[in-house]
Short mmCIF file of C-alpha atoms and ligand atoms in Angstrom, two decimals:
data_model
loop_
_atom_site.label_atom_id
_atom_site.label_comp_id
_atom_site.label_asym_id
_atom_site.label_seq_id
_atom_site.Cartn_x
_atom_site.Cartn_y
_atom_site.Cartn_z
CA MET A 1 194.55 5.20 -109.86
CA SER A 2 192.64 6.53 -112.82
CA LEU A 3 194.47 8.57 -115.41
CA LYS A 4 193.31 11.95 -116.56
CA ARG A 5 193.48 12.89 -120.23
CA ILE A 6 194.70 16.41 -120.90
CA THR A 7 195.41 18.31 -124.08
CA LEU A 8 197.90 21.14 -123.94
CA THR A 9 200.33 23.01 -126.16
CA VAL A 10 204.00 22.45 -125.45
CA ASN A 11 206.51 24.47 -127.48
CA ASP A 12 203.78 25.11 -130.08
CA LEU A 13 202.92 21.42 -130.49
CA VAL A 14 199.54 20.15 -129.35
CA GLU A 15 199.98 17.15 -127.07
CA THR A 16 197.35 14.83 -125.63
CA VAL A 17 198.62 12.98 -122.59
CA ASP A 18 197.13 10.55 -120.08
CA VAL A 19 198.52 11.55 -116.71
CA PRO A 20 198.33 10.05 -113.22
CA GLN A 21 196.45 12.53 -111.04
CA ASN A 22 199.38 13.07 -108.67
CA MET A 23 201.86 13.73 -111.49
CA THR A 24 203.43 17.17 -111.56
CA LEU A 25 203.84 19.21 -114.72
CA LEU A 26 207.60 18.72 -114.26
CA GLN A 27 207.27 14.93 -114.20
CA MET A 28 204.98 15.03 -117.23
CA ILE A 29 207.40 17.18 -119.24
CA ARG A 30 210.36 14.93 -118.46
CA GLU A 31 208.79 11.49 -118.27
CA LYS A 32 205.84 11.63 -120.68
CA LEU A 33 207.15 14.10 -123.25
CA SER A 34 210.86 13.24 -122.85
CA LEU A 35 211.79 16.92 -122.74
CA THR A 36 214.64 16.54 -120.28
CA GLY A 37 216.00 20.07 -120.60
CA THR A 38 213.77 21.07 -117.68
CA LYS A 39 215.53 19.95 -114.48
CA ASN A 40 214.41 18.65 -111.12
CA GLY A 41 216.50 20.16 -108.35
CA CYS A 42 214.25 20.03 -105.30
CA SER A 43 210.61 19.20 -106.18
CA ALA A 44 209.69 21.84 -103.63
CA GLY A 45 209.48 25.23 -105.32
CA GLU A 46 212.84 26.35 -103.96
CA CYS A 47 215.49 26.01 -106.67
CA GLY A 48 213.85 27.10 -109.93
CA ALA A 49 215.57 24.46 -112.08
CA CYS A 50 212.12 23.30 -113.20
CA THR A 51 210.93 26.76 -114.33
CA VAL A 52 208.81 26.78 -117.50
CA LEU A 53 206.46 29.31 -119.04
CA MET A 54 202.80 28.53 -118.44
CA ASN A 55 200.51 30.76 -120.48
CA GLY A 56 203.48 33.09 -120.89
CA GLU A 57 204.42 33.40 -117.21
CA PRO A 58 207.23 31.53 -115.43
CA VAL A 59 206.15 28.93 -112.87
CA ASN A 60 207.87 26.17 -110.90
CA SER A 61 206.64 23.14 -112.86
CA CYS A 62 207.20 20.96 -109.77
CA MET A 63 204.47 23.02 -108.06
CA VAL A 64 201.81 22.45 -110.74
CA LEU A 65 199.74 19.31 -111.24
CA ALA A 66 199.71 18.02 -114.81
CA ALA A 67 195.99 17.42 -114.32
CA GLU A 68 195.54 21.19 -113.96
CA CYS A 69 197.10 21.83 -117.36
CA ASP A 70 194.28 20.97 -119.73
CA GLY A 71 194.20 23.74 -122.33
CA VAL A 72 197.32 25.59 -121.16
CA LYS A 73 200.33 26.67 -123.21
CA VAL A 74 203.73 25.60 -121.96
CA VAL A 75 207.16 26.68 -123.18
CA THR A 76 210.21 24.75 -121.97
CA ILE A 77 213.88 25.44 -122.59
CA GLU A 78 213.61 23.34 -125.78
CA GLY A 79 211.09 25.90 -127.04
CA LEU A 80 213.55 28.80 -126.90
CA ALA A 81 215.59 27.54 -129.85
CA LYS A 82 213.01 25.66 -131.84
CA THR A 83 214.52 26.25 -135.23
CA GLY A 84 217.99 25.37 -134.00
CA THR A 85 219.01 29.01 -133.68
CA LEU A 86 219.80 30.10 -130.15
CA SER A 87 217.95 33.08 -128.67
CA GLU A 88 219.90 36.25 -127.84
CA LEU A 89 219.82 35.27 -124.18
CA GLN A 90 221.14 31.81 -124.89
CA LYS A 91 223.99 33.26 -126.96
CA ALA A 92 224.74 35.80 -124.24
CA ILE A 93 224.91 33.26 -121.41
CA ILE A 94 227.43 31.25 -123.43
CA SER A 95 229.59 34.21 -124.42
CA SER A 96 229.60 35.71 -120.92
CA GLY A 97 230.61 32.43 -119.29
CA GLY A 98 227.37 32.19 -117.32
CA VAL A 99 227.21 28.40 -117.63
CA GLN A 100 229.30 26.01 -115.57
CA CYS A 101 227.63 22.69 -114.72
CA GLY A 102 224.52 23.92 -116.53
CA PHE A 103 221.95 22.47 -114.17
CA CYS A 104 220.40 25.84 -113.34
CA THR A 105 220.69 27.18 -116.88
CA PRO A 106 217.36 26.06 -118.41
CA GLY A 107 215.34 27.52 -115.53
CA MET A 108 217.51 30.60 -115.42
CA LEU A 109 216.96 31.24 -119.14
CA ILE A 110 213.21 30.79 -118.84
CA SER A 111 213.04 33.28 -115.94
CA ALA A 112 215.25 35.72 -117.85
CA THR A 113 213.21 35.34 -121.04
CA ALA A 114 210.06 36.20 -119.10
CA LEU A 115 211.79 39.16 -117.45
CA LEU A 116 212.87 40.68 -120.77
CA LYS A 117 209.38 40.22 -122.14
CA ARG A 118 207.76 42.17 -119.29
CA ASN A 119 210.65 44.61 -118.85
CA PRO A 120 212.94 44.96 -121.88
CA GLY A 121 215.38 47.28 -120.07
CA PRO A 122 215.81 45.94 -116.52
CA SER A 123 218.22 47.42 -113.98
CA ASP A 124 220.70 45.10 -112.27
CA THR A 125 218.47 45.04 -109.20
CA GLU A 126 215.48 44.07 -111.33
CA ILE A 127 217.54 41.32 -112.98
CA ARG A 128 218.60 39.96 -109.60
CA GLU A 129 215.03 40.12 -108.29
CA ALA A 130 213.76 38.20 -111.32
CA ILE A 131 216.18 35.31 -110.71
CA VAL A 132 215.76 35.19 -106.94
CA GLY A 133 214.02 31.85 -107.39
CA ASN A 134 216.74 30.34 -109.59
CA LEU A 135 219.57 28.96 -107.51
CA CYS A 136 223.01 28.48 -109.04
CA ARG A 137 225.69 26.61 -107.13
CA CYS A 138 228.51 27.28 -109.59
CA THR A 139 228.75 30.72 -111.12
CA GLY A 140 228.18 33.14 -108.26
CA TYR A 141 225.52 34.79 -110.48
CA VAL A 142 227.71 37.67 -111.70
CA ARG A 143 228.13 36.30 -115.22
CA ILE A 144 224.50 35.30 -115.41
CA VAL A 145 223.48 38.87 -114.57
CA ASP A 146 226.03 40.07 -117.16
CA ALA A 147 224.43 37.83 -119.78
CA ILE A 148 220.91 39.07 -119.10
CA ARG A 149 222.10 42.69 -119.18
CA GLN A 150 223.91 42.00 -122.45
CA ALA A 151 220.87 40.35 -124.05
CA ALA A 152 218.67 43.26 -122.98
CA LYS A 153 220.69 45.70 -125.07
CA MET B 1 218.44 6.05 -98.70
CA ILE B 2 216.37 9.23 -98.73
CA ASN B 3 214.77 9.87 -102.10
CA PRO B 4 215.77 13.45 -102.93
CA HIS B 5 212.95 13.79 -105.44
CA PRO B 6 209.84 12.24 -103.93
CA GLY B 7 206.72 12.82 -106.00
CA LEU B 8 203.29 13.55 -104.60
CA PRO B 9 201.50 10.62 -102.97
CA GLU B 10 198.58 9.03 -104.80
CA LEU B 11 195.54 11.28 -104.84
CA GLN B 12 192.66 12.33 -107.02
CA TYR B 13 192.40 15.74 -108.62
CA VAL B 14 188.86 17.09 -108.35
CA LYS B 15 187.60 20.08 -110.31
CA PRO B 16 184.09 20.95 -109.16
CA ALA B 17 181.79 22.82 -111.52
CA SER B 18 180.30 25.13 -108.89
CA LEU B 19 180.76 26.40 -105.34
CA VAL B 20 177.77 24.30 -104.24
CA GLU B 21 179.38 21.17 -105.66
CA ALA B 22 182.73 22.06 -104.08
CA SER B 23 181.24 22.60 -100.62
CA LYS B 24 179.21 19.40 -100.85
CA PHE B 25 182.21 17.31 -101.92
CA LEU B 26 184.47 18.82 -99.24
CA ALA B 27 181.88 18.22 -96.51
CA GLU B 28 181.28 14.64 -97.63
CA HIS B 29 185.03 13.98 -97.56
CA GLU B 30 185.77 15.96 -94.43
CA ASN B 31 189.01 14.19 -93.52
CA THR B 32 190.25 13.18 -96.94
CA ALA B 33 189.73 16.23 -99.15
CA LYS B 34 190.97 19.84 -99.02
CA PRO B 35 190.62 22.80 -101.33
CA PHE B 36 193.68 24.24 -103.03
CA SER B 37 194.52 27.12 -105.27
CA GLY B 38 198.23 27.58 -106.02
CA GLY B 39 199.16 24.42 -104.17
CA THR B 40 202.45 25.93 -103.00
CA ASP B 41 201.72 25.07 -99.38
CA SER B 42 199.59 21.98 -99.95
CA PHE B 43 201.94 20.16 -102.34
CA VAL B 44 204.98 20.58 -100.09
CA ARG B 45 203.08 19.26 -97.07
CA LEU B 46 201.63 16.35 -99.05
CA ARG B 47 205.04 15.46 -100.43
CA ASP B 48 206.57 15.57 -96.95
CA GLY B 49 203.79 13.37 -95.58
CA VAL B 50 202.66 16.02 -93.05
CA LEU B 51 199.33 16.24 -94.85
CA LYS B 52 197.50 13.10 -96.00
CA LEU B 53 194.64 13.42 -98.48
CA ASP B 54 192.76 11.34 -101.02
CA TYR B 55 191.42 14.34 -102.94
CA LEU B 56 192.68 17.77 -103.85
CA VAL B 57 189.81 20.06 -104.80
CA ASP B 58 190.79 22.79 -107.26
CA VAL B 59 188.93 26.00 -106.42
CA LYS B 60 190.38 28.05 -109.29
CA GLY B 61 187.64 28.92 -111.73
CA LEU B 62 184.77 28.77 -109.24
CA ASP B 63 182.38 31.71 -109.17
CA GLY B 64 184.09 34.86 -107.86
CA THR B 65 187.50 33.29 -107.31
CA ASN B 66 189.07 35.08 -110.26
CA GLU B 67 187.82 38.52 -109.32
CA LEU B 68 190.34 41.29 -108.71
CA SER B 69 188.59 44.63 -108.64
CA PHE B 70 188.49 47.97 -106.89
CA ASP B 71 185.28 49.79 -106.08
CA PRO B 72 185.52 53.35 -104.65
CA GLN B 73 182.77 52.47 -102.12
CA LYS B 74 183.48 48.84 -101.27
CA GLY B 75 187.22 48.68 -101.66
CA LEU B 76 189.43 45.97 -103.09
CA THR B 77 188.17 42.44 -103.67
CA ILE B 78 190.68 39.66 -104.24
CA GLY B 79 189.36 36.28 -105.34
CA ALA B 80 190.77 33.00 -104.03
CA ALA B 81 192.45 32.14 -107.33
CA VAL B 82 194.18 35.50 -107.75
CA THR B 83 197.95 35.12 -107.58
CA MET B 84 200.34 37.35 -105.63
CA ASN B 85 201.84 38.64 -108.89
CA ARG B 86 198.44 39.61 -110.24
CA VAL B 87 197.72 41.53 -107.03
CA ALA B 88 201.11 43.27 -106.95
CA ALA B 89 200.86 44.37 -110.59
CA HIS B 90 197.27 45.66 -110.50
CA PRO B 91 197.12 49.45 -111.04
CA ASP B 92 194.46 49.95 -108.34
CA VAL B 93 196.52 47.98 -105.83
CA ILE B 94 199.62 50.05 -106.63
CA LYS B 95 197.58 53.23 -106.33
CA HIS B 96 195.35 52.54 -103.31
CA TYR B 97 197.06 49.65 -101.49
CA PRO B 98 200.81 49.97 -102.19
CA ASN B 99 201.53 48.29 -98.83
CA LEU B 100 199.76 45.15 -100.03
CA ALA B 101 201.88 45.07 -103.17
CA GLU B 102 204.97 45.44 -100.95
CA ALA B 103 203.94 42.55 -98.70
CA ALA B 104 203.00 40.32 -101.64
CA THR B 105 206.33 40.83 -103.39
CA SER B 106 208.18 39.86 -100.20
CA VAL B 107 206.93 36.29 -100.69
CA ALA B 108 209.26 33.69 -102.19
CA SER B 109 210.26 34.21 -105.84
CA TYR B 110 208.64 35.66 -108.95
CA GLN B 111 207.76 32.25 -110.38
CA LEU B 112 206.31 31.01 -107.11
CA ARG B 113 204.20 34.16 -106.86
CA ASN B 114 202.69 33.26 -110.22
CA ARG B 115 201.00 30.38 -108.38
CA ALA B 116 200.83 31.44 -104.72
CA THR B 117 197.64 33.27 -103.72
CA ILE B 118 196.73 35.70 -100.95
CA ILE B 119 193.78 33.53 -99.92
CA GLY B 120 196.06 30.47 -99.80
CA ASN B 121 198.48 32.44 -97.62
CA ILE B 122 195.61 33.30 -95.28
CA CYS B 123 193.91 29.89 -95.23
CA ASN B 124 197.20 28.12 -94.62
CA ALA B 125 197.07 29.94 -91.26
CA SER B 126 200.81 29.92 -90.75
CA PRO B 127 201.97 32.45 -88.16
CA ALA B 128 204.56 33.47 -90.79
CA GLY B 129 202.19 34.32 -93.66
CA ASP B 130 203.64 37.50 -95.16
CA THR B 131 200.45 39.03 -96.55
CA ILE B 132 198.22 38.37 -93.55
CA GLY B 133 199.31 41.37 -91.47
CA THR B 134 198.50 43.85 -94.20
CA CYS B 135 195.08 42.30 -94.80
CA MET B 136 194.49 42.43 -91.05
CA VAL B 137 195.41 46.08 -90.44
CA MET B 138 193.31 47.00 -93.47
CA ASP B 139 190.29 45.30 -91.88
CA GLY B 140 189.96 42.52 -94.45
CA VAL B 141 186.73 40.53 -94.49
CA LEU B 142 186.57 37.04 -96.00
CA ARG B 143 183.63 35.80 -98.05
CA VAL B 144 183.10 32.11 -97.49
CA HIS B 145 180.87 29.62 -99.28
CA GLY B 146 179.68 26.82 -97.03
CA LEU B 147 176.94 24.21 -96.94
CA ASP B 148 174.43 26.91 -95.97
CA GLY B 149 175.53 29.40 -98.60
CA ILE B 150 177.66 32.53 -98.35
CA TYR B 151 178.76 34.15 -95.09
CA SER B 152 181.42 36.68 -94.01
CA VAL B 153 184.23 36.46 -91.46
CA PRO B 154 186.48 39.35 -90.45
CA LEU B 155 190.12 38.34 -90.74
CA ASN B 156 190.86 39.28 -87.14
CA ALA B 157 188.44 36.56 -85.99
CA PHE B 158 189.67 33.93 -88.45
CA PHE B 159 192.69 32.24 -86.86
CA LEU B 160 192.50 29.72 -84.02
CA ALA B 161 195.94 28.10 -83.88
CA PRO B 162 198.80 27.34 -86.25
CA GLY B 163 197.16 25.82 -89.34
CA ARG B 164 193.69 26.12 -87.79
CA THR B 165 190.94 28.56 -88.68
CA VAL B 166 187.23 28.98 -88.04
CA LEU B 167 186.43 27.34 -91.40
CA LYS B 168 184.05 24.39 -91.14
CA PRO B 169 183.94 21.25 -93.30
CA GLY B 170 182.66 22.24 -96.73
CA ASP B 171 183.77 25.86 -96.44
CA VAL B 172 185.54 27.46 -99.39
CA VAL B 173 186.85 31.00 -99.13
CA VAL B 174 185.71 32.85 -102.23
CA SER B 175 187.44 36.19 -101.74
CA ILE B 176 188.68 38.82 -99.35
CA THR B 177 187.60 42.45 -99.40
CA LEU B 178 189.79 45.23 -98.05
CA PRO B 179 187.64 48.32 -97.44
CA VAL B 180 188.66 51.67 -98.90
CA PRO B 181 191.69 52.76 -96.86
CA GLN B 182 191.69 55.83 -94.62
CA GLU B 183 192.57 59.07 -96.33
CA GLY B 184 196.31 59.77 -96.34
CA PHE B 185 197.40 56.44 -94.86
CA ILE B 186 200.94 55.11 -95.07
CA GLY B 187 201.78 51.44 -94.66
CA THR B 188 204.84 49.23 -94.71
CA TYR B 189 205.95 45.65 -94.14
CA LYS B 190 209.28 44.81 -92.52
CA LYS B 191 210.29 41.23 -93.09
CA LEU B 192 213.27 39.63 -91.43
CA GLY B 193 214.29 36.50 -93.29
CA ARG B 194 217.49 34.47 -93.24
CA ASN B 195 218.28 35.98 -96.63
CA MET B 196 216.92 38.76 -98.80
CA ILE B 197 214.86 36.36 -100.81
CA GLY B 198 212.07 33.87 -100.63
CA ASP B 199 212.51 32.69 -97.06
CA LEU B 200 209.74 32.50 -94.51
CA SER B 201 209.92 35.39 -92.08
CA ILE B 202 211.73 35.06 -88.76
CA VAL B 203 209.78 38.14 -87.77
CA GLY B 204 207.31 40.14 -89.85
CA VAL B 205 206.06 43.59 -88.81
CA THR B 206 203.21 45.34 -90.58
CA VAL B 207 202.54 48.97 -89.73
CA MET B 208 199.88 51.30 -91.04
CA GLY B 209 199.25 54.88 -89.88
CA TYR B 210 196.80 57.64 -90.79
CA PRO B 211 195.63 61.04 -89.53
CA CYS B 212 192.69 60.64 -87.14
CA ASN B 213 190.81 63.49 -85.43
CA GLU B 214 189.30 61.22 -82.81
CA SER B 215 192.55 60.13 -81.19
CA PRO B 216 194.38 62.54 -78.86
CA SER B 217 197.63 62.12 -80.75
CA GLY B 218 195.92 63.10 -84.01
CA TYR B 219 196.97 59.79 -85.55
CA ARG B 220 195.99 56.19 -85.46
CA PHE B 221 198.48 53.37 -86.00
CA ARG B 222 197.82 49.72 -86.68
CA ILE B 223 200.50 47.09 -86.04
CA ALA B 224 200.36 43.40 -86.93
CA LEU B 225 203.06 40.88 -86.04
CA ALA B 226 204.00 37.63 -87.80
CA SER B 227 206.08 34.62 -86.75
CA VAL B 228 206.08 35.58 -83.08
CA ALA B 229 202.92 33.94 -81.73
CA PRO B 230 200.78 30.89 -82.62
CA VAL B 231 198.78 33.05 -85.04
CA PRO B 232 199.33 36.39 -86.76
CA PHE B 233 197.84 39.11 -84.55
CA GLU B 234 197.44 42.84 -83.97
CA ALA B 235 199.48 44.47 -81.21
CA LEU B 236 196.52 46.34 -79.71
CA LYS B 237 198.29 47.65 -76.60
CA ALA B 238 201.07 49.19 -78.66
CA GLU B 239 198.46 50.73 -80.94
CA ALA B 240 196.67 52.22 -77.92
CA ALA B 241 199.91 53.68 -76.56
CA LEU B 242 200.37 55.58 -79.81
CA ALA B 243 196.87 57.03 -79.79
CA GLU B 244 197.03 58.63 -76.34
CA LYS B 245 199.88 61.14 -76.46
CA ASN B 246 201.70 63.32 -78.95
CA ILE B 247 203.87 61.17 -81.17
CA THR B 248 207.57 61.57 -80.40
CA GLU B 249 210.63 59.41 -80.92
CA ASP B 250 210.39 58.35 -77.29
CA LEU B 251 206.75 57.36 -77.61
CA ILE B 252 207.55 55.30 -80.70
CA ALA B 253 210.34 53.54 -78.79
CA GLU B 254 207.94 52.93 -75.91
CA ALA B 255 205.25 51.51 -78.21
CA ALA B 256 207.84 49.23 -79.86
CA LYS B 257 208.70 47.92 -76.41
CA VAL B 258 205.04 47.29 -75.66
CA ALA B 259 204.80 45.38 -78.96
CA MET B 260 207.79 43.28 -77.91
CA GLU B 261 206.13 42.45 -74.62
CA SER B 262 203.00 41.23 -76.42
CA VAL B 263 204.72 38.43 -78.35
CA THR B 264 205.18 34.78 -77.41
CA PRO B 265 207.67 33.45 -79.95
CA ILE B 266 209.30 30.03 -80.06
CA ASP B 267 212.86 28.87 -80.69
CA ASP B 268 213.16 27.21 -84.07
CA VAL B 269 215.65 26.61 -86.84
CA ARG B 270 215.13 30.13 -88.17
CA GLY B 271 215.78 32.01 -84.95
CA SER B 272 215.60 31.91 -81.16
CA ALA B 273 212.66 33.29 -79.20
CA ARG B 274 214.96 35.88 -77.58
CA TYR B 275 216.25 37.10 -80.93
CA ARG B 276 212.72 37.30 -82.28
CA LYS B 277 211.59 39.42 -79.34
CA PHE B 278 214.35 41.96 -79.82
CA MET B 279 213.73 42.07 -83.54
CA VAL B 280 210.03 42.74 -82.98
CA ARG B 281 211.03 45.79 -80.95
CA ASN B 282 213.63 46.99 -83.47
CA LEU B 283 211.55 46.43 -86.59
CA THR B 284 208.42 47.91 -85.02
CA ARG B 285 210.39 51.02 -84.10
CA GLU B 286 211.88 51.18 -87.60
CA ALA B 287 208.51 50.72 -89.31
CA LEU B 288 206.72 53.23 -87.05
CA THR B 289 209.46 55.82 -87.55
CA GLU B 290 209.32 55.39 -91.31
CA VAL B 291 205.54 55.68 -91.44
CA TRP B 292 205.52 58.61 -89.02
CA LYS B 293 208.10 60.51 -91.10
CA LYS B 294 206.14 59.95 -94.28
CA LEU B 295 202.90 61.07 -92.61
CA ASN B 296 204.60 64.33 -91.69
CA LYS B 297 206.02 65.12 -95.08
C1 FAD C 301 209.63 27.67 -101.90
C2 FAD C 301 208.53 28.32 -101.12
C3 FAD C 301 208.73 29.58 -100.55
C4 FAD C 301 207.72 30.20 -99.82
N1 FAD C 301 207.97 31.44 -99.28
C5 FAD C 301 206.99 32.07 -98.60
C6 FAD C 301 207.21 33.39 -98.07
O1 FAD C 301 208.28 33.99 -98.26
N2 FAD C 301 206.20 33.95 -97.36
C7 FAD C 301 205.01 33.33 -97.16
O2 FAD C 301 204.13 33.92 -96.52
N3 FAD C 301 204.76 32.10 -97.65
C8 FAD C 301 205.73 31.46 -98.37
N4 FAD C 301 205.48 30.20 -98.87
C9 FAD C 301 204.20 29.55 -98.59
C10 FAD C 301 203.13 29.68 -99.70
O3 FAD C 301 203.71 29.91 -100.96
C11 FAD C 301 202.14 30.80 -99.40
O4 FAD C 301 201.54 30.61 -98.16
C12 FAD C 301 201.04 30.91 -100.49
O5 FAD C 301 200.43 32.16 -100.40
C13 FAD C 301 200.00 29.84 -100.42
O6 FAD C 301 199.04 30.05 -101.45
P1 FAD C 301 198.56 28.85 -102.39
O7 FAD C 301 197.43 29.36 -103.21
O8 FAD C 301 199.69 28.26 -103.13
O9 FAD C 301 198.06 27.84 -101.26
P2 FAD C 301 197.50 26.34 -101.33
O10 FAD C 301 198.62 25.40 -101.13
O11 FAD C 301 196.64 26.16 -102.53
O12 FAD C 301 196.59 26.37 -100.04
C14 FAD C 301 197.13 26.62 -98.76
C15 FAD C 301 196.15 26.23 -97.66
O13 FAD C 301 194.96 27.00 -97.74
C16 FAD C 301 193.83 26.18 -97.98
N5 FAD C 301 193.05 26.86 -99.00
C17 FAD C 301 193.50 27.32 -100.22
N6 FAD C 301 192.51 27.95 -100.88
C18 FAD C 301 191.42 27.88 -100.07
C19 FAD C 301 190.08 28.35 -100.21
N7 FAD C 301 189.69 29.02 -101.29
N8 FAD C 301 189.22 28.11 -99.20
C20 FAD C 301 189.61 27.44 -98.10
N9 FAD C 301 190.86 26.99 -97.90
C21 FAD C 301 191.75 27.19 -98.88
C22 FAD C 301 194.35 24.85 -98.45
O14 FAD C 301 193.51 23.79 -98.12
C23 FAD C 301 195.68 24.78 -97.72
O15 FAD C 301 195.51 24.33 -96.42
C24 FAD C 301 206.48 29.55 -99.62
C25 FAD C 301 206.26 28.29 -100.21
C26 FAD C 301 207.26 27.66 -100.96
C27 FAD C 301 207.00 26.34 -101.59
S1 FES C 302 212.54 21.42 -108.87
FE1 FES C 302 210.97 22.88 -108.92
S2 FES C 302 211.78 24.50 -107.80
FE2 FES C 302 213.29 22.98 -107.55
S1 FES C 303 225.93 26.53 -113.55
FE1 FES C 303 225.91 24.94 -112.10
S2 FES C 303 224.17 25.45 -110.92
FE2 FES C 303 224.36 27.14 -112.18
#
């Protein structure tokens, strides 16, 4: 199968990648760019572990073809603390105890980052709605919601 | 062992430069190519092996597919590449078609709605499509580009069977237009899922009502039902029952029963046929009562 060459920006770095045409953005991020912070929980758009920002908006990267991404801007969990300093949300999820196994955390933080960008003062209902597509098997969500509320202040 | 993370099967990604090129390619590869927009239905079916294709034809970016605009004469036009989130956040949608925003935000999750499109929801032709009912009761008309150029199809003549529509090889839906709604209308969508979030509907009830001098009751109601027949459809008999007499609680209950009698649901993993029938009655009554109360405020 022929490869397709795409050029995109990932966490502010311009990357040119040759991708198989059936490769998802998630596979490209993990396997071609070795950014393994983004997780694969279901490959089916259900769990949200693969959530990244694409042109500023959160998407399930397992539901996007890499071949579609020529010219787009992607931010992964690695892009939230580029200088080594954690974002307010990242600090809050640690201090509130919103991380247990951590598998959902990267996607959760990307969804929450996008939420606070479009709505800096969300209600608890709005927080819960924004993370509807991010499943967590460990925490029961309460401390994750606490963390997002805390970071919004 | 079952691979929990199967990728997509081998296929070619095709990005045509024009609608003419897209239609030509799709017609030439009738059984091996399909159009896609968000891919949220197509990718899952390809991955599961239910759908087998050699080519996926990306329609995003083709002429007219990015349009989202309101015209006070023509109504609302939604291009094939316009995502559910874009629709739900558009000021003209919130102002003139709040029921469409409600239906769109009932779909899946925020991040999925950044990819999922209304046209994809329609063309997928699932009886469960959450935005179809609203587009139907608002008299949506699809604009399609085929081998012979552009033509129009009303949404209520679009579905043939689950997953099957009147589209012919080479056809690409460009957009849907919802005419300017009737003055003073109220609409709502009641979705019964297994949870509050992102699950396909077990039953979906769309209701729209508006004052109407021509009907003896003084009102006209439109009712569309999802997940309870091979295709989404309008409950015409129930609508007729509501036009004939003065609207009362009893008449609403009667119409809800007529709606229940019009459905032919199946048993599946999400719910039994019997349960679905009763829920059609209950949700139709609930939706009609809500709309009726708001119309009388
Ligand atoms: C996790 C998950 C949850 C979901 N939850 C819901 C839900 O709650 N409610 C709901 O209704 N749906 C749900 N869906 C289904 C899906 O997201 C929606 O149906 C969505 O609107 C499809 O839009 P799309 O652009 O992604 O479709 P695509 O996958 O791009 O296309 C869907 C179908 O339409 C055809 N098609 C697409 N564009 C065109 C065009 N321009 N012309 C002709 N044919 C075309 C394709 O060939 C394909 O058959 C869910 C899906 C997933 C993965
Ligand atoms: S891996 Fe993408 S949603 Fe689960
Ligand atoms: S912390 Fe384990 S899934 Fe959320």
